Coordinates of C-alpha atoms and ligand atoms in Angstrom, one line a residue:
M222 CA 0.1 -0.1 0.0
N223 CA 2.7 2.5 1.0
T224 CA 5.0 1.6 -1.7
N225 CA 2.1 1.9 -4.1
R226 CA 1.5 5.4 -2.9
K227 CA 5.1 6.2 -3.2
K228 CA 5.2 4.9 -6.8
I229 CA 1.9 6.9 -7.9
S230 CA 3.6 10.0 -6.4
L231 CA 6.8 9.5 -8.3
L232 CA 5.0 8.8 -11.4
A233 CA 2.9 12.1 -10.8
V234 CA 6.2 14.1 -10.0
A235 CA 7.5 12.6 -13.3
L236 CA 4.6 13.5 -15.4
I237 CA 4.6 17.1 -14.0
M238 CA 8.1 17.4 -14.7
S239 CA 8.0 16.1 -18.3
I240 CA 4.9 18.3 -19.0
L241 CA 7.1 21.2 -17.7
V242 CA 10.1 20.3 -19.7
L243 CA 7.9 19.8 -22.8
G244 CA 6.3 23.2 -22.1
V245 CA 9.6 25.0 -22.1
L246 CA 10.7 23.1 -25.3
I247 CA 7.5 24.1 -27.1
Y248 CA 7.7 27.7 -25.8
F249 CA 11.3 27.8 -27.1
L250 CA 10.3 26.1 -30.4
V251 CA 7.4 28.5 -31.0
A252 CA 9.5 31.5 -29.9
G253 CA 12.1 30.6 -32.6
L254 CA 9.5 30.4 -35.4
P255 CA 9.0 33.1 -38.1
L256 CA 6.6 35.9 -37.0
P257 CA 4.0 36.4 -39.8
R258 CA 4.1 39.8 -41.1
N259 CA 0.4 40.3 -40.7
Q260 CA 0.9 40.1 -36.8
Y261 CA 2.6 43.4 -36.8
E262 CA 2.0 45.2 -39.9
T263 CA -1.1 47.3 -38.9
Q264 CA -3.2 49.3 -41.3
E265 CA -2.2 52.5 -40.0
G266 CA 1.5 51.9 -39.9
N267 CA 4.2 53.7 -37.9
E268 CA 5.5 57.3 -38.5
L269 CA 8.8 57.3 -40.0
K270 CA 11.7 57.7 -37.5
I271 CA 14.2 60.3 -38.3
P272 CA 17.8 59.7 -36.8
S273 CA 18.9 62.5 -34.8
L274 CA 21.8 64.7 -35.6
L275 CA 25.0 64.1 -33.8
P276 CA 25.7 67.3 -31.7
D277 CA 29.2 68.7 -32.3
L278 CA 30.7 69.3 -28.8
N279 CA 33.3 71.8 -30.2
P280 CA 32.1 75.5 -30.5
D281 CA 34.8 76.3 -33.3
P282 CA 33.0 76.3 -36.7
N283 CA 36.2 74.8 -38.3
T284 CA 36.4 71.9 -35.7
A285 CA 34.1 69.1 -35.0
D286 CA 34.2 66.9 -31.9
F287 CA 31.8 63.8 -31.8
V288 CA 31.1 60.9 -29.5
L289 CA 29.9 57.7 -30.6
D290 CA 28.9 55.0 -28.2
V291 CA 28.7 51.6 -29.6
Q292 CA 25.8 49.8 -27.3
S293 CA 23.6 47.0 -27.1
G294 CA 19.9 47.3 -26.3
E295 CA 16.2 46.6 -27.1
T296 CA 14.2 48.2 -29.8
N297 CA 10.4 48.0 -30.1
F298 CA 9.7 47.5 -33.9
L299 CA 6.6 45.4 -33.5
G300 CA 4.5 47.2 -30.9
N301 CA 4.0 44.1 -28.8
R302 CA 7.5 42.6 -28.7
Q303 CA 11.0 43.8 -28.1
T304 CA 13.8 42.9 -30.4
K305 CA 17.5 42.6 -29.2
T306 CA 19.7 45.0 -31.3
L307 CA 22.8 47.1 -31.5
G308 CA 23.1 50.8 -32.0
Y309 CA 25.3 54.0 -32.0
N310 CA 24.0 56.5 -29.0
G311 CA 20.8 54.6 -29.1
S312 CA 19.4 51.1 -29.5
Y313 CA 19.3 50.8 -33.4
L314 CA 21.1 52.5 -36.2
G315 CA 22.9 55.8 -35.3
P316 CA 22.7 59.6 -35.4
V317 CA 23.6 61.5 -38.5
I318 CA 27.1 62.8 -38.6
R319 CA 27.1 66.2 -40.3
I320 CA 30.6 67.5 -41.5
R321 CA 31.7 70.2 -43.6
K322 CA 34.4 70.3 -46.5
G323 CA 37.7 71.6 -44.9
E324 CA 36.5 71.0 -41.2
K325 CA 38.7 69.2 -38.9
V326 CA 37.1 66.2 -37.3
H327 CA 37.7 64.3 -34.2
I328 CA 35.4 61.2 -33.2
Q329 CA 35.6 59.3 -30.0
V330 CA 34.2 56.0 -30.5
N331 CA 33.5 54.2 -27.2
N332 CA 33.0 50.4 -27.5
H333 CA 30.4 49.4 -24.7
L334 CA 29.7 46.0 -26.2
D335 CA 31.1 42.8 -24.7
F336 CA 32.8 41.8 -28.1
S337 CA 35.0 43.7 -30.5
T338 CA 34.0 46.0 -33.4
T339 CA 35.5 48.5 -35.8
L340 CA 33.8 51.7 -37.3
H341 CA 34.5 52.2 -41.0
W342 CA 33.4 55.7 -42.7
H343 CA 32.2 54.3 -46.1
G344 CA 33.0 56.6 -48.9
L345 CA 35.2 58.9 -46.8
V346 CA 38.6 59.9 -48.3
V347 CA 40.9 59.6 -45.2
D348 CA 44.3 57.8 -44.5
G349 CA 44.1 53.9 -44.0
E350 CA 44.6 54.5 -40.0
Q351 CA 41.6 56.5 -39.9
D352 CA 39.4 54.3 -42.2
G353 CA 38.1 51.9 -39.6
G354 CA 38.7 48.8 -41.4
P355 CA 39.4 45.3 -40.0
H356 CA 43.1 46.4 -38.7
Q357 CA 41.3 49.1 -36.6
G358 CA 39.6 46.8 -34.0
I359 CA 38.1 48.5 -30.9
Q360 CA 38.3 45.9 -28.0
P361 CA 35.1 45.6 -25.5
G362 CA 35.5 48.8 -23.0
E363 CA 37.9 50.5 -25.2
S364 CA 38.0 53.8 -27.5
W365 CA 39.1 54.6 -30.9
D366 CA 40.0 58.2 -31.7
P367 CA 40.1 58.7 -35.4
A368 CA 40.8 62.4 -36.7
F369 CA 40.9 63.7 -40.1
T370 CA 40.3 66.8 -42.3
V371 CA 37.3 66.6 -44.5
D372 CA 38.8 66.5 -48.3
Q373 CA 36.0 65.8 -50.5
D374 CA 32.8 67.5 -52.0
A375 CA 29.4 67.3 -50.6
A376 CA 27.9 63.9 -50.5
T377 CA 25.9 61.4 -48.5
L378 CA 28.2 58.8 -47.0
W379 CA 27.7 56.2 -44.2
F380 CA 29.4 54.3 -41.3
H381 CA 29.1 50.7 -40.1
P382 CA 31.3 48.3 -38.5
H383 CA 34.3 46.2 -40.4
L384 CA 35.3 43.5 -38.1
M385 CA 36.8 40.7 -39.8
G386 CA 34.1 37.9 -40.1
E387 CA 31.5 39.7 -38.1
T388 CA 30.6 42.7 -40.4
A389 CA 27.3 41.1 -41.6
N390 CA 26.0 40.1 -38.1
Q391 CA 26.7 43.5 -36.5
V392 CA 25.3 45.4 -39.4
Y393 CA 22.3 43.2 -39.3
Y394 CA 21.7 43.7 -35.4
G395 CA 21.7 47.7 -36.0
L396 CA 25.1 49.0 -36.5
A397 CA 25.0 51.6 -39.2
G398 CA 24.5 55.2 -39.6
L399 CA 24.7 58.4 -42.2
I400 CA 27.3 60.9 -42.6
Y401 CA 26.4 64.1 -44.5
I402 CA 29.1 66.2 -46.0
D403 CA 28.3 70.0 -46.8
D404 CA 30.3 72.3 -49.0
E405 CA 29.9 75.8 -50.5
N406 CA 28.3 74.5 -53.5
S407 CA 25.5 72.4 -51.6
E408 CA 24.9 75.3 -49.3
K409 CA 24.4 77.7 -52.2
L410 CA 22.0 75.4 -54.4
N411 CA 18.4 76.1 -53.7
L412 CA 17.7 72.4 -53.1
P413 CA 15.4 71.3 -50.1
K414 CA 17.8 71.1 -47.0
N415 CA 15.6 71.3 -44.0
Y416 CA 16.6 68.0 -42.3
G417 CA 13.8 65.7 -41.5
I418 CA 11.1 68.1 -43.1
D419 CA 12.0 68.3 -46.8
D420 CA 15.4 66.8 -46.6
I421 CA 14.6 63.1 -45.5
P422 CA 17.2 60.2 -44.8
L423 CA 16.0 56.7 -45.7
I424 CA 18.1 53.9 -44.5
V425 CA 16.4 50.9 -46.1
Q426 CA 16.9 47.3 -44.8
D427 CA 15.2 43.9 -45.0
R428 CA 14.7 42.1 -41.8
S429 CA 12.8 39.1 -40.5
F430 CA 11.2 38.5 -37.1
K431 CA 10.9 35.5 -34.9
R432 CA 7.8 34.9 -32.8
D433 CA 9.5 36.2 -29.7
G434 CA 10.5 39.4 -31.4
S435 CA 14.0 38.6 -32.0
F436 CA 15.5 39.2 -35.4
D437 CA 15.4 36.0 -37.5
Y438 CA 18.8 36.5 -39.5
R439 CA 19.2 33.3 -41.5
T440 CA 22.0 32.3 -43.9
S441 CA 22.8 29.1 -45.6
M442 CA 25.6 27.5 -47.7
M443 CA 23.6 28.6 -50.6
G444 CA 23.6 32.3 -49.7
V445 CA 21.7 34.7 -47.8
V446 CA 18.0 34.5 -46.8
S447 CA 16.4 37.9 -47.5
G448 CA 14.1 39.3 -45.0
D449 CA 10.3 39.5 -45.5
T450 CA 10.1 43.0 -44.0
I451 CA 11.5 46.2 -45.3
M452 CA 12.3 48.7 -42.5
I453 CA 13.3 52.4 -43.1
N454 CA 15.3 54.1 -40.6
G455 CA 14.4 51.2 -38.1
T456 CA 10.6 51.7 -38.8
V457 CA 8.5 49.0 -39.7
N458 CA 5.6 49.6 -42.2
P459 CA 6.4 53.4 -42.2
Y460 CA 4.6 56.5 -43.2
L461 CA 6.1 60.0 -43.6
N462 CA 4.0 63.3 -43.7
V463 CA 5.3 66.1 -45.9
N464 CA 4.2 69.3 -47.4
K465 CA 3.2 69.3 -50.9
G466 CA 6.3 70.7 -52.7
N467 CA 9.8 69.5 -53.4
V468 CA 11.0 66.9 -51.1
R469 CA 14.6 65.5 -50.9
F470 CA 15.4 61.9 -50.0
R471 CA 18.8 60.6 -49.4
I472 CA 18.4 56.8 -49.9
L473 CA 21.0 54.3 -48.5
N474 CA 20.8 50.5 -49.2
A475 CA 22.2 49.2 -45.9
S476 CA 20.7 45.8 -46.3
N477 CA 23.3 43.0 -46.2
S478 CA 22.5 41.6 -49.4
K479 CA 19.1 42.8 -50.7
N480 CA 18.9 44.9 -54.1
F481 CA 16.2 47.4 -54.5
A482 CA 14.5 49.1 -57.3
F483 CA 12.8 52.2 -56.0
S484 CA 9.9 53.8 -57.7
L485 CA 6.5 55.8 -56.9
S486 CA 3.1 54.3 -57.0
D487 CA 1.7 57.0 -59.0
G488 CA 4.3 56.5 -61.8
S489 CA 5.6 59.9 -61.4
S490 CA 9.5 60.4 -61.7
L491 CA 12.2 60.8 -59.1
Q492 CA 14.8 63.3 -60.0
Q493 CA 18.1 62.1 -59.1
I494 CA 20.6 64.8 -58.1
A495 CA 23.5 62.7 -56.4
S496 CA 25.1 59.3 -56.4
D497 CA 27.6 57.8 -53.8
G498 CA 30.2 60.5 -54.0
G499 CA 28.1 63.5 -54.6
F500 CA 26.1 65.5 -57.1
L501 CA 25.8 64.5 -60.6
E502 CA 26.4 67.4 -63.1
A503 CA 22.7 67.7 -63.9
P504 CA 19.6 66.2 -62.4
L505 CA 18.3 63.2 -63.9
E506 CA 14.7 62.0 -64.4
R507 CA 14.2 58.4 -63.2
K508 CA 11.1 56.0 -63.0
S509 CA 13.0 53.6 -61.2
I510 CA 16.2 53.5 -59.2
F511 CA 18.2 50.3 -58.7
L512 CA 20.2 50.3 -55.4
A513 CA 22.6 47.6 -54.5
P514 CA 24.0 47.1 -50.8
G515 CA 26.2 49.9 -49.9
E516 CA 25.2 52.4 -52.7
R517 CA 23.2 55.8 -52.0
V518 CA 21.3 58.2 -54.3
E519 CA 19.9 61.5 -53.5
V520 CA 16.6 62.3 -55.2
V521 CA 14.0 65.2 -55.2
V522 CA 10.5 64.6 -55.8
D523 CA 8.1 67.4 -56.9
F524 CA 4.8 66.7 -55.0
S525 CA 3.3 70.2 -55.7
K526 CA 1.0 69.0 -58.3
N527 CA -0.2 65.6 -56.8
V528 CA -3.9 65.3 -56.8
L529 CA -3.9 62.2 -54.5
S530 CA -3.2 62.8 -50.9
T531 CA -0.9 59.7 -50.5
V532 CA 2.0 58.4 -52.9
T533 CA 3.5 55.1 -52.0
L534 CA 7.3 54.7 -52.2
M535 CA 7.8 50.9 -53.9
S536 CA 10.3 48.7 -54.4
G537 CA 9.6 46.4 -57.2
N538 CA 5.9 45.7 -56.5
Q539 CA 6.3 46.0 -52.8
S540 CA 5.0 48.9 -51.0
I541 CA 7.5 50.1 -48.7
M542 CA 6.5 53.7 -47.4
A543 CA 3.3 55.8 -47.6
I544 CA 4.2 59.4 -48.2
N545 CA 0.9 61.6 -47.0
L546 CA 0.9 65.1 -48.7
A547 CA -0.6 67.9 -46.9
G548 CA -0.5 71.7 -47.0
T549 CA -0.3 73.9 -49.8
N550 CA 2.6 74.6 -51.8
T551 CA 4.7 77.5 -50.3
D552 CA 8.0 75.8 -51.1
A553 CA 10.7 77.9 -52.8
T554 CA 13.1 75.5 -53.6
E555 CA 14.1 74.2 -57.0
V556 CA 16.3 71.9 -58.6
P557 CA 18.7 73.7 -60.9
D558 CA 19.7 72.4 -64.4
S559 CA 23.4 72.4 -63.2
L560 CA 24.3 71.0 -59.9
T561 CA 28.1 70.7 -60.1
T562 CA 31.1 70.1 -62.4
V563 CA 32.6 66.4 -62.3
M564 CA 35.9 66.7 -63.3
P565 CA 37.2 63.6 -64.9
I566 CA 40.0 61.7 -63.2
Q567 CA 43.1 62.3 -65.3
L568 CA 44.7 59.4 -66.8
S569 CA 48.2 59.2 -68.1
D570 CA 48.8 57.6 -71.7
N571 CA 49.7 54.2 -70.3
P572 CA 48.0 53.9 -66.9
K573 CA 48.6 51.1 -64.6
T574 CA 45.6 48.7 -64.9
R575 CA 44.6 46.2 -62.5
V576 CA 41.9 43.4 -63.0
F577 CA 39.6 42.0 -60.2
D578 CA 37.8 38.9 -61.1
L579 CA 34.8 38.4 -58.5
Q580 CA 34.0 34.9 -58.0
S581 CA 31.2 33.4 -55.6
M582 CA 30.1 30.2 -54.2
G583 CA 26.9 30.2 -52.3
I584 CA 27.8 32.4 -49.5
S585 CA 31.6 32.4 -49.9
G586 CA 33.7 33.9 -52.7
T587 CA 37.0 35.1 -54.0
I588 CA 38.6 37.9 -55.6
N589 CA 41.4 36.9 -58.4
G590 CA 41.2 33.3 -56.8
N591 CA 42.0 34.4 -53.3
A592 CA 40.0 34.4 -50.2
F593 CA 40.8 37.5 -48.0
D594 CA 43.8 37.2 -45.6
M595 CA 44.5 39.9 -43.2
D596 CA 48.2 39.2 -43.4
R597 CA 48.5 39.5 -47.1
I598 CA 48.7 42.7 -48.9
D599 CA 47.1 42.0 -52.5
E600 CA 47.8 45.2 -54.3
E601 CA 50.6 48.1 -54.0
V602 CA 49.4 51.3 -55.3
R603 CA 51.2 54.6 -55.9
L604 CA 49.9 57.6 -54.1
N605 CA 48.3 60.2 -56.5
E606 CA 48.8 58.1 -59.6
S607 CA 45.7 57.3 -61.5
E608 CA 45.0 53.7 -62.3
V609 CA 42.4 51.9 -64.3
W610 CA 40.7 49.0 -62.5
V611 CA 38.6 46.4 -64.4
I612 CA 36.1 44.5 -62.3
R613 CA 34.7 41.2 -63.7
N614 CA 32.1 38.9 -62.4
S615 CA 32.9 35.8 -63.9
G616 CA 30.0 33.9 -62.3
G617 CA 30.6 30.7 -60.2
M618 CA 28.6 28.0 -58.9
M619 CA 25.5 28.7 -56.9
Q620 CA 25.9 32.3 -58.2
S621 CA 24.0 34.9 -56.5
S622 CA 22.6 38.1 -58.5
G623 CA 25.7 40.0 -59.0
H624 CA 28.3 41.8 -56.7
P625 CA 28.4 45.4 -55.5
F626 CA 32.0 46.1 -55.7
H627 CA 33.3 48.6 -53.2
V628 CA 36.6 50.3 -52.7
H629 CA 37.8 52.2 -49.5
G630 CA 39.5 55.5 -49.2
T631 CA 38.6 57.0 -52.5
Q632 CA 35.7 58.1 -54.9
F633 CA 36.1 56.6 -58.4
Q634 CA 34.5 57.4 -61.8
V635 CA 33.0 54.6 -64.2
I636 CA 34.7 54.4 -67.5
S637 CA 32.7 51.8 -69.1
R638 CA 30.2 49.1 -68.4
N639 CA 30.5 46.2 -70.8
G640 CA 32.4 48.0 -73.1
K641 CA 30.1 51.0 -73.4
I642 CA 29.7 54.4 -71.9
P643 CA 28.1 53.9 -68.5
P644 CA 24.5 55.0 -68.1
P645 CA 24.0 58.7 -66.8
Q646 CA 23.5 57.6 -63.2
E647 CA 27.1 56.3 -63.2
R648 CA 28.6 59.2 -64.4
G649 CA 29.2 60.9 -61.1
Y650 CA 31.5 59.9 -58.4
K651 CA 31.0 56.3 -57.0
D652 CA 32.5 54.1 -54.3
T653 CA 30.4 51.1 -55.1
V654 CA 29.5 49.7 -58.4
F655 CA 27.2 46.7 -59.1
V656 CA 28.7 44.1 -61.4
N657 CA 26.2 41.6 -62.5
V658 CA 27.1 38.0 -63.6
G659 CA 29.1 38.2 -67.0
E660 CA 29.6 41.8 -66.6
E661 CA 32.7 43.8 -66.8
I662 CA 33.1 47.3 -65.4
A663 CA 36.1 49.8 -65.9
I664 CA 36.8 52.7 -63.5
R665 CA 39.4 55.3 -63.2
I666 CA 40.6 55.7 -59.7
R667 CA 43.1 57.5 -57.5
F668 CA 44.2 57.5 -54.0
T669 CA 45.3 60.7 -52.3
H670 CA 45.8 59.4 -48.9
P671 CA 48.3 56.7 -47.8
G672 CA 47.6 53.6 -46.1
I673 CA 46.0 49.9 -46.1
F674 CA 42.6 49.9 -47.4
M675 CA 40.0 47.2 -48.4
Y676 CA 38.1 46.4 -51.7
H677 CA 35.3 43.9 -51.5
C678 CA 31.8 42.8 -52.5
H679 CA 29.4 44.7 -50.3
I680 CA 27.1 41.7 -49.9
L681 CA 28.2 41.7 -46.3
E682 CA 28.1 37.8 -46.1
H683 CA 30.4 37.6 -49.1
E684 CA 32.8 40.3 -47.7
D685 CA 33.0 38.2 -44.4
N686 CA 33.4 34.9 -46.3
G687 CA 36.5 35.8 -48.4
M688 CA 35.3 38.3 -51.1
M689 CA 37.7 40.9 -50.0
G690 CA 41.4 42.2 -50.7
Q691 CA 43.6 44.7 -49.5
F692 CA 45.8 47.2 -51.0
K693 CA 48.7 49.5 -49.7
V694 CA 48.6 53.2 -50.9
S695 CA 52.4 54.9 -50.6
Ligands
C2O83 CU1 30.8 49.9 -46.6 CU2 34.2 48.0 -46.8 O1 32.6 48.9 -46.5
CU84 CU1 33.8 51.2 -47.4
CU85 CU1 29.1 39.2 -53.7

């Protein structure tokens, strides 16, 4: 009798225990399942977040002192669930660093994470030691103090980590931000320039979520799984309220691997005024704008004659942001016919020519047959000497849809795309150029600052898995 009772209570305890264990298991299984979009994409949407402008702590107008705190945190993208994220001076993404041509800039980067990171200024023309590539690691609890003088024309650039093997992960979780360079010309042009009002940054990224709210970042041997949700400035399902008039958008594709083709739902055109490295010579009417990871464009849209009260920004046939138009047109800005003069990079009669063969296999890849090696310098380049670089995408097994080729420490010019003069949108300064399967791009390039720099595919998973090389300028 007694032993029977013991047996029964033992059984009951075992049963309760296994139910508990099962419950916990099921909880974790469900938490890890993908979260369907209709569970967080509400009808009314969320107002587009506008990144703050990073305060310059130095009162001298010719010198800027900035502080960036790299931190981890939680972000509420979904309304009823928190997501673990990384950010600069906040929980996701970072503030806009606004600097001026000729200005002396000093930035203190404090790493509050419990792992290493680096901070690279994508598109900025600086010495190798200030570039923030994989050689400038910032250990947990430590700081890095780059200083430089802004040595290029007005442009929209960006910043993100560049730690060997960890770039894709750290950017996915939120480490990215914009840099605006102003100059005399950009200040003089009568373009929209009220930050956050008629001059709007758009940091576009694809993401997926799990049921517990965490990011569902998945890659496979075959490549990268693209996210089902397009976020802008860390806003899911965004809407933006603007006045009827000219609105300038500075668009960055900050996705790890996804390409976008932006257009407007009413079929009206976007006037492209800038590419990666600054203004085009003249504005360009475009119905659709292709943007690969790392690339930027600036566009102006004239909403003054719109009859509809909402226009949607599209990528392909996916709606990515509702633009609500209000007010009357009191706008006095205009897009001038001439924006700047793009001086061609002068080449000698017999310029040094280098060829870069991009090959990928699923998620990994090589350049000229080599996977990246921190201890190998792939190319030696002479300071201030213009060269021709030819970039070829020779395909490969399990090939992805082309590689955005990026070079640090300079802005280059495209000479030809598949033997032909490049399309007008590629006739300004660029630092990232898309090379599709079978394509061959020639660029003229010159380095005015010494040091060790990277070139790589800006699909971050490719970069992390071998499609990167380094060169020394001296
Ligand atoms: Cu956007 Cu090597 O960087
Ligand atoms: Cu870069
Ligand atoms: Cu690639």
